[in-house]
Amino acid sequence: MPAKRPQRLTLKLLLAVMAALIFALSYYLGNRYGRPLMTDLQIWIFPQPQSIEDFTLEDKNGAPFGPKAFRHHWNFLMAGDLEDSGCRELLRLYVFAWNRLAQNRQLQQQTRVVFLQTTSMSTPDMKQVIEFFNPAFTALRGEEKMLKRLTRPMGLPESDSLPSSCNMEKSVVALINPDGFLVALFTGLTDPAVIAHDQQFFN
C-alpha cells in the first residue's frame, strides 16, 4: 500500500501542471484573439447606431446603390477623388487594414471599402481604379445632393462643394455595419493594425 503514494503524488503533480498549462494557453489565446476593450480603441463610436438618409447613387458596375446596399457588409465609407494622390494613399492604408483581417477570414470577406467619387469620372474608369486596389471594394458616383447625404453624417465640413482630396492625418472614414447603420468614425488613423483591431470591437 505505501508504494502507491508516490504514484498518486506524481499523478496529482502531472494533473496540476496540465491545468496550469491549459490556463496559460487560454489566457494567451483570449488576449490574442479576444474582442478589444473599449479602452483600447482609437475610433469614435456613436452612442447609438445612426440611420442613413435615403439616397440613390451608381456603383462601379453601373447598378443603383442605395442604403440597403450597405447591408450584409462591414463598410468603410470614404469620400474624395480617385485621381487624387492623397485619396490613393488612404485607399492603400485600408487595403493594408483589410489584409490584417486575414486571421478572421469570414470578417475579411464581409468587409469592403465604399468610396464616394466626388468629382466627375466615368463608371468604367471608376471601376478600373477601385478594383486596382481591391476587387472587393466598390465606388459610387452620382448627383452632388445625393453624395452629401452620405458625407454629412461623416462629419465632413459643410461647404458648397464636396471634398475632392484626402489628407491622411485629417481623414474621416465612417464604419457602416451589416444592418446599414453608421456606428463609428475612424479619424486620422494611419496604422492599418489599429484600424483592423478597432473594427473587431464590433464582432
Tab-separated table of C-alpha atoms in Angstrom:
chain	number	residue	atom	x	y	z
A	1	MET	CA	0.000	0.000	0.000
A	2	PRO	CA	2.666	2.645	0.891
A	3	ALA	CA	4.280	2.114	-2.544
A	4	LYS	CA	1.218	3.601	-4.233
A	5	ARG	CA	1.568	7.010	-2.528
A	6	PRO	CA	4.458	8.255	-4.738
A	7	GLN	CA	2.467	7.233	-7.835
A	8	ARG	CA	-0.567	9.169	-6.599
A	9	LEU	CA	1.571	12.219	-5.830
A	10	THR	CA	3.146	12.034	-9.294
A	11	LEU	CA	-0.294	11.817	-10.926
A	12	LYS	CA	-1.582	14.779	-8.909
A	13	LEU	CA	1.506	16.781	-9.844
A	14	LEU	CA	1.055	15.999	-13.552
A	15	LEU	CA	-2.620	16.999	-13.405
A	16	ALA	CA	-1.697	20.263	-11.666
A	17	VAL	CA	0.926	21.056	-14.327
A	18	MET	CA	-1.539	20.281	-17.140
A	19	ALA	CA	-4.183	22.517	-15.563
A	20	ALA	CA	-1.659	25.351	-15.277
A	21	LEU	CA	-0.660	24.920	-18.940
A	22	ILE	CA	-4.291	24.933	-20.096
A	23	PHE	CA	-4.963	28.084	-18.081
A	24	ALA	CA	-1.887	29.827	-19.506
A	25	LEU	CA	-2.806	28.837	-23.081
A	26	SER	CA	-6.418	30.008	-22.631
A	27	TYR	CA	-5.211	33.321	-21.217
A	28	TYR	CA	-2.825	33.795	-24.169
A	29	LEU	CA	-5.455	32.995	-26.790
A	30	GLY	CA	-8.014	35.142	-25.051
A	31	ASN	CA	-5.704	38.126	-25.158
A	32	ARG	CA	-4.532	37.435	-28.715
A	33	TYR	CA	-7.911	36.864	-30.328
A	34	GLY	CA	-10.361	38.316	-27.848
A	35	ARG	CA	-12.598	41.256	-28.589
A	36	PRO	CA	-10.807	44.583	-27.909
A	37	LEU	CA	-11.860	46.507	-24.812
A	38	MET	CA	-13.468	49.931	-25.175
A	39	THR	CA	-10.411	51.495	-23.509
A	40	ASP	CA	-8.148	50.003	-26.208
A	41	LEU	CA	-9.935	51.755	-29.078
A	42	GLN	CA	-8.849	54.806	-31.046
A	43	ILE	CA	-12.086	55.211	-33.011
A	44	TRP	CA	-15.089	57.367	-32.137
A	45	ILE	CA	-18.185	55.232	-31.548
A	46	PHE	CA	-21.668	56.699	-31.830
A	47	PRO	CA	-23.689	56.248	-28.614
A	48	GLN	CA	-26.449	54.768	-30.784
A	49	PRO	CA	-26.236	53.422	-34.360
A	50	GLN	CA	-27.192	56.160	-36.811
A	51	SER	CA	-29.615	55.591	-39.681
A	52	ILE	CA	-28.583	56.646	-43.173
A	53	GLU	CA	-30.678	59.170	-45.088
A	54	ASP	CA	-32.250	57.752	-48.245
A	55	PHE	CA	-30.116	58.218	-51.375
A	56	THR	CA	-29.576	56.749	-54.830
A	57	LEU	CA	-26.147	56.556	-56.446
A	58	GLU	CA	-24.474	54.426	-59.104
A	59	ASP	CA	-21.862	51.811	-58.222
A	60	LYS	CA	-18.759	50.707	-60.150
A	61	ASN	CA	-20.866	48.349	-62.283
A	62	GLY	CA	-23.448	50.994	-63.180
A	63	ALA	CA	-26.049	49.462	-60.842
A	64	PRO	CA	-28.201	51.546	-58.458
A	65	PHE	CA	-26.807	51.770	-54.931
A	66	GLY	CA	-28.995	52.863	-52.021
A	67	PRO	CA	-28.993	52.406	-48.213
A	68	LYS	CA	-29.978	48.728	-48.478
A	69	ALA	CA	-26.825	48.001	-50.491
A	70	PHE	CA	-24.732	48.546	-47.338
A	71	ARG	CA	-26.337	45.508	-45.729
A	72	HIS	CA	-24.503	42.223	-45.210
A	73	HIS	CA	-21.132	44.034	-45.301
A	74	TRP	CA	-18.889	45.971	-42.958
A	75	ASN	CA	-18.397	49.153	-44.984
A	76	PHE	CA	-15.514	51.611	-44.659
A	77	LEU	CA	-17.037	54.721	-46.250
A	78	MET	CA	-14.703	57.463	-47.517
A	79	ALA	CA	-15.047	60.393	-49.938
A	80	GLY	CA	-12.785	62.179	-52.404
A	81	ASP	CA	-11.336	61.855	-55.867
A	82	LEU	CA	-9.841	58.555	-57.028
A	83	GLU	CA	-7.319	60.524	-59.085
A	84	ASP	CA	-6.047	62.400	-56.021
A	85	SER	CA	-2.733	61.097	-54.652
A	86	GLY	CA	-3.878	61.580	-51.050
A	87	CYS	CA	-7.026	59.509	-51.658
A	88	ARG	CA	-4.961	56.761	-53.251
A	89	GLU	CA	-2.695	56.761	-50.208
A	90	LEU	CA	-5.777	56.475	-47.971
A	91	LEU	CA	-7.063	53.574	-50.047
A	92	ARG	CA	-3.707	51.797	-49.744
A	93	LEU	CA	-3.934	52.194	-45.969
A	94	TYR	CA	-7.301	50.437	-45.923
A	95	VAL	CA	-6.003	47.711	-48.239
A	96	PHE	CA	-3.339	47.020	-45.589
A	97	ALA	CA	-6.027	47.098	-42.870
A	98	TRP	CA	-8.162	44.661	-44.899
A	99	ASN	CA	-5.144	42.360	-45.234
A	100	ARG	CA	-4.737	42.462	-41.444
A	101	LEU	CA	-8.163	40.833	-41.112
A	102	ALA	CA	-6.861	37.631	-42.725
A	103	GLN	CA	-6.789	35.835	-39.354
A	104	ASN	CA	-10.591	36.206	-39.330
A	105	ARG	CA	-11.389	35.089	-42.865
A	106	GLN	CA	-15.163	35.461	-42.529
A	107	LEU	CA	-14.858	39.049	-41.303
A	108	GLN	CA	-12.377	39.880	-44.051
A	109	GLN	CA	-14.722	38.575	-46.751
A	110	GLN	CA	-17.540	40.633	-45.250
A	111	THR	CA	-15.506	43.861	-45.197
A	112	ARG	CA	-15.086	46.347	-48.035
A	113	VAL	CA	-14.340	49.996	-48.798
A	114	VAL	CA	-17.109	52.080	-50.348
A	115	PHE	CA	-15.505	55.108	-51.997
A	116	LEU	CA	-17.628	58.186	-52.806
A	117	GLN	CA	-16.278	59.645	-56.052
A	118	THR	CA	-16.997	63.357	-55.607
A	119	THR	CA	-15.665	64.621	-58.957
A	120	SER	CA	-16.583	63.710	-62.493
A	121	MET	CA	-15.388	60.269	-63.571
A	122	SER	CA	-16.860	57.687	-65.939
A	123	THR	CA	-18.187	54.466	-64.470
A	124	PRO	CA	-15.650	52.238	-66.330
A	125	ASP	CA	-12.741	54.405	-65.112
A	126	MET	CA	-14.107	54.352	-61.558
A	127	LYS	CA	-14.362	50.576	-61.667
A	128	GLN	CA	-10.836	50.191	-63.027
A	129	VAL	CA	-9.279	52.393	-60.351
A	130	ILE	CA	-11.128	50.990	-57.320
A	131	GLU	CA	-10.534	47.381	-58.382
A	132	PHE	CA	-6.827	48.099	-58.811
A	133	PHE	CA	-6.751	48.442	-55.026
A	134	ASN	CA	-9.074	45.524	-54.285
A	135	PRO	CA	-11.797	43.843	-56.366
A	136	ALA	CA	-13.866	43.506	-53.171
A	137	PHE	CA	-14.085	47.304	-52.861
A	138	THR	CA	-16.636	49.455	-54.654
A	139	ALA	CA	-17.048	53.095	-55.627
A	140	LEU	CA	-20.098	55.306	-56.067
A	141	ARG	CA	-20.860	58.297	-58.246
A	142	GLY	CA	-23.911	60.479	-58.741
A	143	GLU	CA	-25.595	63.792	-58.008
A	144	GLU	CA	-23.935	66.114	-55.511
A	145	LYS	CA	-27.052	66.338	-53.323
A	146	MET	CA	-27.119	62.543	-53.041
A	147	LEU	CA	-23.412	62.350	-52.203
A	148	LYS	CA	-23.893	64.976	-49.482
A	149	ARG	CA	-26.489	62.749	-47.819
A	150	LEU	CA	-23.578	60.433	-47.044
A	151	THR	CA	-20.822	62.960	-46.353
A	152	ARG	CA	-22.916	64.905	-43.809
A	153	PRO	CA	-23.211	62.061	-41.267
A	154	MET	CA	-19.469	61.503	-41.651
A	155	GLY	CA	-18.982	64.925	-40.074
A	156	LEU	CA	-17.157	66.329	-43.089
A	157	PRO	CA	-17.086	70.162	-43.171
A	158	GLU	CA	-20.188	71.732	-44.636
A	159	SER	CA	-19.301	73.660	-47.783
A	160	ASP	CA	-20.645	74.464	-51.213
A	161	SER	CA	-18.507	71.742	-52.780
A	162	LEU	CA	-17.734	68.146	-51.897
A	163	PRO	CA	-14.213	67.134	-50.816
A	164	SER	CA	-12.011	66.311	-53.785
A	165	SER	CA	-8.814	65.400	-51.947
A	166	CYS	CA	-7.742	63.325	-48.948
A	167	ASN	CA	-5.346	64.084	-46.111
A	168	MET	CA	-4.207	61.003	-44.207
A	169	GLU	CA	-3.788	62.784	-40.882
A	170	LYS	CA	-7.185	64.503	-41.153
A	171	SER	CA	-9.058	61.681	-42.839
A	172	VAL	CA	-12.575	60.741	-41.805
A	173	VAL	CA	-13.726	57.210	-42.637
A	174	ALA	CA	-17.143	56.030	-41.497
A	175	LEU	CA	-17.929	52.456	-40.489
A	176	ILE	CA	-21.371	51.240	-41.541
A	177	ASN	CA	-22.440	47.900	-40.116
A	178	PRO	CA	-24.121	44.959	-41.939
A	179	ASP	CA	-27.528	46.269	-40.859
A	180	GLY	CA	-26.872	49.515	-42.731
A	181	PHE	CA	-26.292	51.768	-39.700
A	182	LEU	CA	-23.415	54.182	-39.108
A	183	VAL	CA	-21.652	53.006	-35.947
A	184	ALA	CA	-18.218	54.665	-35.780
A	185	LEU	CA	-15.756	57.124	-37.308
A	186	PHE	CA	-12.080	56.437	-37.950
A	187	THR	CA	-10.447	59.878	-37.794
A	188	GLY	CA	-6.821	60.480	-38.692
A	189	LEU	CA	-5.752	56.858	-38.171
A	190	THR	CA	-2.632	55.915	-40.116
A	191	ASP	CA	-1.797	52.470	-38.693
A	192	PRO	CA	-3.559	49.581	-40.505
A	193	ALA	CA	-3.118	47.336	-37.458
A	194	VAL	CA	-5.066	49.826	-35.322
A	195	ILE	CA	-7.849	50.077	-37.909
A	196	ALA	CA	-8.228	46.290	-38.139
A	197	HIS	CA	-8.027	45.932	-34.344
A	198	ASP	CA	-10.728	48.553	-33.728
A	199	GLN	CA	-13.096	47.159	-36.339
A	200	GLN	CA	-13.087	43.837	-34.495
A	201	PHE	CA	-14.617	45.508	-31.446
A	202	PHE	CA	-17.989	45.136	-33.178
A	203	ASN	CA	-17.637	41.402	-33.888
